[in-house]
Amino acid sequence: AQANYPRLKVAPVSEFKKVEDAIAFLGEQKDKIFVLKSEGSNAETVVPLTPDVDLARKQILGALRSEAKGYEKEGFTLEEKIQNAVEITPIMVFWEGKPLFSLVELENKPLGAGLSGRLTGGCQNLTIQTPMNCELNKIAFPPVVFESAKNQPGVGIFDAGLLYDGKHFYFTEF
């Protein structure tokens, strides 16, 4: 990641195959909030909305215990939550390897879902066209993306799911 995306960070991630190992790990992490992600679509992604570490831990533990078989099917991760982050998705569209236009999507997951259930992707997005040479595109689409686009016949659509905490950009998944 650092070689091709020097201005993006990857949040600390711990991988697990067994729920019992994750529960032990969480017991050692007294001051951190985590996001729980299943490998594949076998169990829900849990993003605690509370800043309270104990309540967030209970949410993660509840999900691990209630959906243990789903999480253990292909494994799962606990990723340190980036606090107070805005989720954005810069998008660049290419034709025959040449950039045509770029956009950024701002996601509104919790409010768009009415805080009423599982959040499975963008429930409401604000999409804005961006200048091709804007700073966000320089961060999200380094030269390696342009090289890759040259190998894509016809339309090529590249995006980068990012979290921005006011100081740094992080990949949402990497």
PDB file of C-alpha atoms in Angstrom:
ATOM      1  CA  ALA A   1       0.000   0.000   0.000  1.00  0.00           C
ATOM      2  CA  GLN A   2       2.682   2.499   0.995  1.00  0.00           C
ATOM      3  CA  ALA A   3       4.666   1.977  -2.212  1.00  0.00           C
ATOM      4  CA  ASN A   4       1.745   2.909  -4.472  1.00  0.00           C
ATOM      5  CA  TYR A   5      -0.364   5.029  -2.121  1.00  0.00           C
ATOM      6  CA  PRO A   6       2.108   6.986   0.010  1.00  0.00           C
ATOM      7  CA  ARG A   7      -0.482   9.480   1.273  1.00  0.00           C
ATOM      8  CA  LEU A   8      -2.976   6.870   2.471  1.00  0.00           C
ATOM      9  CA  LYS A   9      -2.853   5.001   5.747  1.00  0.00           C
ATOM     10  CA  VAL A  10      -4.130   1.536   6.593  1.00  0.00           C
ATOM     11  CA  ALA A  11      -5.774   1.203  10.001  1.00  0.00           C
ATOM     12  CA  PRO A  12      -4.340  -1.489  12.292  1.00  0.00           C
ATOM     13  CA  VAL A  13      -6.097  -4.808  11.573  1.00  0.00           C
ATOM     14  CA  SER A  14      -6.076  -8.146  13.384  1.00  0.00           C
ATOM     15  CA  GLU A  15      -7.224 -11.288  11.548  1.00  0.00           C
ATOM     16  CA  PHE A  16      -9.029 -14.174  13.223  1.00  0.00           C
ATOM     17  CA  LYS A  17     -10.382 -17.614  12.384  1.00  0.00           C
ATOM     18  CA  LYS A  18     -11.902 -18.384  15.805  1.00  0.00           C
ATOM     19  CA  VAL A  19     -14.345 -16.251  17.786  1.00  0.00           C
ATOM     20  CA  GLU A  20     -12.741 -17.304  21.081  1.00  0.00           C
ATOM     21  CA  ASP A  21      -9.399 -15.812  19.944  1.00  0.00           C
ATOM     22  CA  ALA A  22     -11.076 -12.500  19.073  1.00  0.00           C
ATOM     23  CA  ILE A  23     -12.838 -12.400  22.432  1.00  0.00           C
ATOM     24  CA  ALA A  24      -9.498 -12.887  24.215  1.00  0.00           C
ATOM     25  CA  PHE A  25      -7.936 -10.162  22.052  1.00  0.00           C
ATOM     26  CA  LEU A  26     -10.745  -7.712  22.871  1.00  0.00           C
ATOM     27  CA  GLY A  27     -10.237  -8.431  26.570  1.00  0.00           C
ATOM     28  CA  GLU A  28      -6.685  -7.088  26.235  1.00  0.00           C
ATOM     29  CA  GLN A  29      -7.725  -3.919  24.372  1.00  0.00           C
ATOM     30  CA  LYS A  30      -9.091  -1.691  27.121  1.00  0.00           C
ATOM     31  CA  ASP A  31      -9.008   1.693  25.376  1.00  0.00           C
ATOM     32  CA  LYS A  32      -9.777   0.987  21.701  1.00  0.00           C
ATOM     33  CA  ILE A  33     -12.925   0.646  19.640  1.00  0.00           C
ATOM     34  CA  PHE A  34     -12.958  -1.860  16.792  1.00  0.00           C
ATOM     35  CA  VAL A  35     -14.930  -2.527  13.637  1.00  0.00           C
ATOM     36  CA  LEU A  36     -15.841  -6.167  13.036  1.00  0.00           C
ATOM     37  CA  LYS A  37     -15.714  -7.376   9.418  1.00  0.00           C
ATOM     38  CA  SER A  38     -16.501 -10.825   8.067  1.00  0.00           C
ATOM     39  CA  GLU A  39     -14.416 -12.165   5.206  1.00  0.00           C
ATOM     40  CA  GLY A  40     -17.063 -12.660   2.555  1.00  0.00           C
ATOM     41  CA  SER A  41     -20.733 -12.079   3.321  1.00  0.00           C
ATOM     42  CA  ASN A  42     -21.163 -14.659   6.040  1.00  0.00           C
ATOM     43  CA  ALA A  43     -21.925 -12.311   8.937  1.00  0.00           C
ATOM     44  CA  GLU A  44     -22.634  -8.638   9.422  1.00  0.00           C
ATOM     45  CA  THR A  45     -20.105  -5.832   9.562  1.00  0.00           C
ATOM     46  CA  VAL A  46     -20.419  -4.117  12.923  1.00  0.00           C
ATOM     47  CA  VAL A  47     -19.389  -0.474  13.255  1.00  0.00           C
ATOM     48  CA  PRO A  48     -20.142   0.737  16.780  1.00  0.00           C
ATOM     49  CA  LEU A  49     -21.716   4.189  16.680  1.00  0.00           C
ATOM     50  CA  THR A  50     -20.941   4.950  20.303  1.00  0.00           C
ATOM     51  CA  PRO A  51     -17.736   6.617  21.544  1.00  0.00           C
ATOM     52  CA  ASP A  52     -18.050   4.569  24.762  1.00  0.00           C
ATOM     53  CA  VAL A  53     -15.352   1.864  24.639  1.00  0.00           C
ATOM     54  CA  ASP A  54     -17.189  -0.573  26.941  1.00  0.00           C
ATOM     55  CA  LEU A  55     -20.489  -0.293  25.081  1.00  0.00           C
ATOM     56  CA  ALA A  56     -18.711  -0.660  21.714  1.00  0.00           C
ATOM     57  CA  ARG A  57     -16.923  -3.795  22.986  1.00  0.00           C
ATOM     58  CA  LYS A  58     -20.273  -5.250  24.094  1.00  0.00           C
ATOM     59  CA  GLN A  59     -21.711  -4.636  20.616  1.00  0.00           C
ATOM     60  CA  ILE A  60     -18.799  -6.477  19.007  1.00  0.00           C
ATOM     61  CA  LEU A  61     -18.931  -9.329  21.538  1.00  0.00           C
ATOM     62  CA  GLY A  62     -22.684  -9.719  21.009  1.00  0.00           C
ATOM     63  CA  ALA A  63     -22.240 -10.010  17.254  1.00  0.00           C
ATOM     64  CA  LEU A  64     -19.338 -12.458  17.596  1.00  0.00           C
ATOM     65  CA  ARG A  65     -21.342 -14.711  19.902  1.00  0.00           C
ATOM     66  CA  SER A  66     -24.622 -14.566  17.973  1.00  0.00           C
ATOM     67  CA  GLU A  67     -23.072 -15.110  14.531  1.00  0.00           C
ATOM     68  CA  ALA A  68     -20.018 -17.193  15.445  1.00  0.00           C
ATOM     69  CA  LYS A  69     -20.538 -19.741  12.655  1.00  0.00           C
ATOM     70  CA  GLY A  70     -20.758 -17.003  10.029  1.00  0.00           C
ATOM     71  CA  TYR A  71     -17.596 -15.254  11.209  1.00  0.00           C
ATOM     72  CA  GLU A  72     -15.643 -18.495  11.486  1.00  0.00           C
ATOM     73  CA  LYS A  73     -16.686 -19.745   8.036  1.00  0.00           C
ATOM     74  CA  GLU A  74     -14.045 -17.704   6.160  1.00  0.00           C
ATOM     75  CA  GLY A  75     -12.496 -15.735   8.999  1.00  0.00           C
ATOM     76  CA  PHE A  76     -12.942 -12.141  10.103  1.00  0.00           C
ATOM     77  CA  THR A  77     -11.052  -9.041  11.142  1.00  0.00           C
ATOM     78  CA  LEU A  78     -11.106  -6.529  13.945  1.00  0.00           C
ATOM     79  CA  GLU A  79      -9.956  -3.176  12.636  1.00  0.00           C
ATOM     80  CA  GLU A  80      -9.225  -0.256  14.911  1.00  0.00           C
ATOM     81  CA  LYS A  81     -12.024   2.270  14.361  1.00  0.00           C
ATOM     82  CA  ILE A  82     -11.036   5.627  12.925  1.00  0.00           C
ATOM     83  CA  GLN A  83     -12.936   7.988  15.200  1.00  0.00           C
ATOM     84  CA  ASN A  84     -15.096  10.833  13.864  1.00  0.00           C
ATOM     85  CA  ALA A  85     -14.273  10.001  10.268  1.00  0.00           C
ATOM     86  CA  VAL A  86     -16.134  10.949   7.123  1.00  0.00           C
ATOM     87  CA  GLU A  87     -16.474   8.144   4.587  1.00  0.00           C
ATOM     88  CA  ILE A  88     -15.814   9.244   1.028  1.00  0.00           C
ATOM     89  CA  THR A  89     -15.338   7.444  -2.253  1.00  0.00           C
ATOM     90  CA  PRO A  90     -13.381   9.230  -4.976  1.00  0.00           C
ATOM     91  CA  ILE A  91     -14.180   7.770  -8.407  1.00  0.00           C
ATOM     92  CA  MET A  92     -12.350   8.203 -11.703  1.00  0.00           C
ATOM     93  CA  VAL A  93     -13.756   7.030 -15.023  1.00  0.00           C
ATOM     94  CA  PHE A  94     -11.458   6.181 -17.946  1.00  0.00           C
ATOM     95  CA  TRP A  95     -12.112   5.399 -21.614  1.00  0.00           C
ATOM     96  CA  GLU A  96      -9.472   3.364 -23.423  1.00  0.00           C
ATOM     97  CA  GLY A  97      -6.979   4.273 -20.700  1.00  0.00           C
ATOM     98  CA  LYS A  98      -7.644   8.025 -20.774  1.00  0.00           C
ATOM     99  CA  PRO A  99      -9.313   9.764 -17.815  1.00  0.00           C
ATOM    100  CA  LEU A 100     -12.741  11.215 -18.673  1.00  0.00           C
ATOM    101  CA  PHE A 101     -14.060  12.633 -15.411  1.00  0.00           C
ATOM    102  CA  SER A 102     -13.951  12.212 -11.651  1.00  0.00           C
ATOM    103  CA  LEU A 103     -16.441  12.283  -8.805  1.00  0.00           C
ATOM    104  CA  VAL A 104     -16.504  11.972  -5.068  1.00  0.00           C
ATOM    105  CA  GLU A 105     -19.301  10.323  -3.121  1.00  0.00           C
ATOM    106  CA  LEU A 106     -20.014  11.266   0.480  1.00  0.00           C
ATOM    107  CA  GLU A 107     -21.845   8.495   2.306  1.00  0.00           C
ATOM    108  CA  ASN A 108     -24.621   9.040   4.796  1.00  0.00           C
ATOM    109  CA  LYS A 109     -25.010   5.552   6.263  1.00  0.00           C
ATOM    110  CA  PRO A 110     -26.418   6.080   9.761  1.00  0.00           C
ATOM    111  CA  LEU A 111     -28.804   8.908   8.956  1.00  0.00           C
ATOM    112  CA  GLY A 112     -29.875   7.421   5.636  1.00  0.00           C
ATOM    113  CA  ALA A 113     -30.853   4.159   7.344  1.00  0.00           C
ATOM    114  CA  GLY A 114     -32.643   5.986  10.139  1.00  0.00           C
ATOM    115  CA  LEU A 115     -30.510   4.108  12.645  1.00  0.00           C
ATOM    116  CA  SER A 116     -32.961   1.278  12.065  1.00  0.00           C
ATOM    117  CA  GLY A 117     -30.904  -1.729  11.138  1.00  0.00           C
ATOM    118  CA  ARG A 118     -27.820  -3.194   9.548  1.00  0.00           C
ATOM    119  CA  LEU A 119     -25.863  -0.798   7.392  1.00  0.00           C
ATOM    120  CA  THR A 120     -25.061  -2.506   4.126  1.00  0.00           C
ATOM    121  CA  GLY A 121     -23.390   0.076   1.938  1.00  0.00           C
ATOM    122  CA  GLY A 122     -24.383   3.613   1.134  1.00  0.00           C
ATOM    123  CA  CYS A 123     -27.993   4.229   2.095  1.00  0.00           C
ATOM    124  CA  GLN A 124     -27.735   7.760   0.785  1.00  0.00           C
ATOM    125  CA  ASN A 125     -24.861   9.335  -1.157  1.00  0.00           C
ATOM    126  CA  LEU A 126     -24.108  12.855  -2.227  1.00  0.00           C
ATOM    127  CA  THR A 127     -22.164  12.688  -5.498  1.00  0.00           C
ATOM    128  CA  ILE A 128     -20.106  15.681  -6.633  1.00  0.00           C
ATOM    129  CA  GLN A 129     -18.027  16.077  -9.779  1.00  0.00           C
ATOM    130  CA  THR A 130     -14.425  16.970  -8.936  1.00  0.00           C
ATOM    131  CA  PRO A 131     -11.694  18.620 -11.009  1.00  0.00           C
ATOM    132  CA  MET A 132      -9.375  15.992 -12.456  1.00  0.00           C
ATOM    133  CA  ASN A 133      -6.332  17.648 -10.874  1.00  0.00           C
ATOM    134  CA  CYS A 134      -7.827  18.187  -7.398  1.00  0.00           C
ATOM    135  CA  GLU A 135      -5.812  17.178  -4.338  1.00  0.00           C
ATOM    136  CA  LEU A 136      -8.184  14.336  -3.462  1.00  0.00           C
ATOM    137  CA  ASN A 137      -7.575  12.699  -6.854  1.00  0.00           C
ATOM    138  CA  LYS A 138      -3.822  13.026  -6.383  1.00  0.00           C
ATOM    139  CA  ILE A 139      -4.168  11.135  -3.097  1.00  0.00           C
ATOM    140  CA  ALA A 140      -6.637   8.466  -4.272  1.00  0.00           C
ATOM    141  CA  PHE A 141      -5.331   7.888  -7.808  1.00  0.00           C
ATOM    142  CA  PRO A 142      -1.540   7.741  -7.903  1.00  0.00           C
ATOM    143  CA  PRO A 143       0.370   6.858 -11.110  1.00  0.00           C
ATOM    144  CA  VAL A 144      -0.197   3.109 -10.612  1.00  0.00           C
ATOM    145  CA  VAL A 145      -3.935   3.640 -11.221  1.00  0.00           C
ATOM    146  CA  PHE A 146      -3.288   5.422 -14.514  1.00  0.00           C
ATOM    147  CA  GLU A 147      -0.960   2.598 -15.569  1.00  0.00           C
ATOM    148  CA  SER A 148      -3.606   0.034 -14.699  1.00  0.00           C
ATOM    149  CA  ALA A 149      -6.270   1.989 -16.627  1.00  0.00           C
ATOM    150  CA  LYS A 150      -4.150   1.743 -19.779  1.00  0.00           C
ATOM    151  CA  ASN A 151      -4.645  -2.047 -19.666  1.00  0.00           C
ATOM    152  CA  GLN A 152      -8.433  -1.756 -19.364  1.00  0.00           C
ATOM    153  CA  PRO A 153     -10.205  -1.802 -22.744  1.00  0.00           C
ATOM    154  CA  GLY A 154     -13.298   0.379 -23.054  1.00  0.00           C
ATOM    155  CA  VAL A 155     -14.648   1.865 -19.846  1.00  0.00           C
ATOM    156  CA  GLY A 156     -12.577   1.603 -16.692  1.00  0.00           C
ATOM    157  CA  ILE A 157     -14.005   2.745 -13.381  1.00  0.00           C
ATOM    158  CA  PHE A 158     -11.657   3.061 -10.428  1.00  0.00           C
ATOM    159  CA  ASP A 159     -12.678   4.020  -6.918  1.00  0.00           C
ATOM    160  CA  ALA A 160     -11.040   4.252  -3.527  1.00  0.00           C
ATOM    161  CA  GLY A 161     -13.093   3.859  -0.355  1.00  0.00           C
ATOM    162  CA  LEU A 162     -11.561   6.277   2.141  1.00  0.00           C
ATOM    163  CA  LEU A 163     -12.071   7.530   5.668  1.00  0.00           C
ATOM    164  CA  TYR A 164     -10.923  11.036   6.538  1.00  0.00           C
ATOM    165  CA  ASP A 165     -10.442  11.944  10.201  1.00  0.00           C
ATOM    166  CA  GLY A 166      -9.518  15.587   9.638  1.00  0.00           C
ATOM    167  CA  LYS A 167      -5.795  14.823   9.458  1.00  0.00           C
ATOM    168  CA  HIS A 168      -5.282  11.597   7.492  1.00  0.00           C
ATOM    169  CA  PHE A 169      -6.906   9.505   4.811  1.00  0.00           C
ATOM    170  CA  TYR A 170      -7.318   5.768   5.456  1.00  0.00           C
ATOM    171  CA  PHE A 171      -8.441   2.966   3.157  1.00  0.00           C
ATOM    172  CA  THR A 172     -11.824   1.576   4.196  1.00  0.00           C
ATOM    173  CA  GLU A 173     -10.683  -1.842   2.947  1.00  0.00           C
ATOM    174  CA  PHE A 174      -7.345  -2.947   1.658  1.00  0.00           C
TER     175      PHE A 174
END
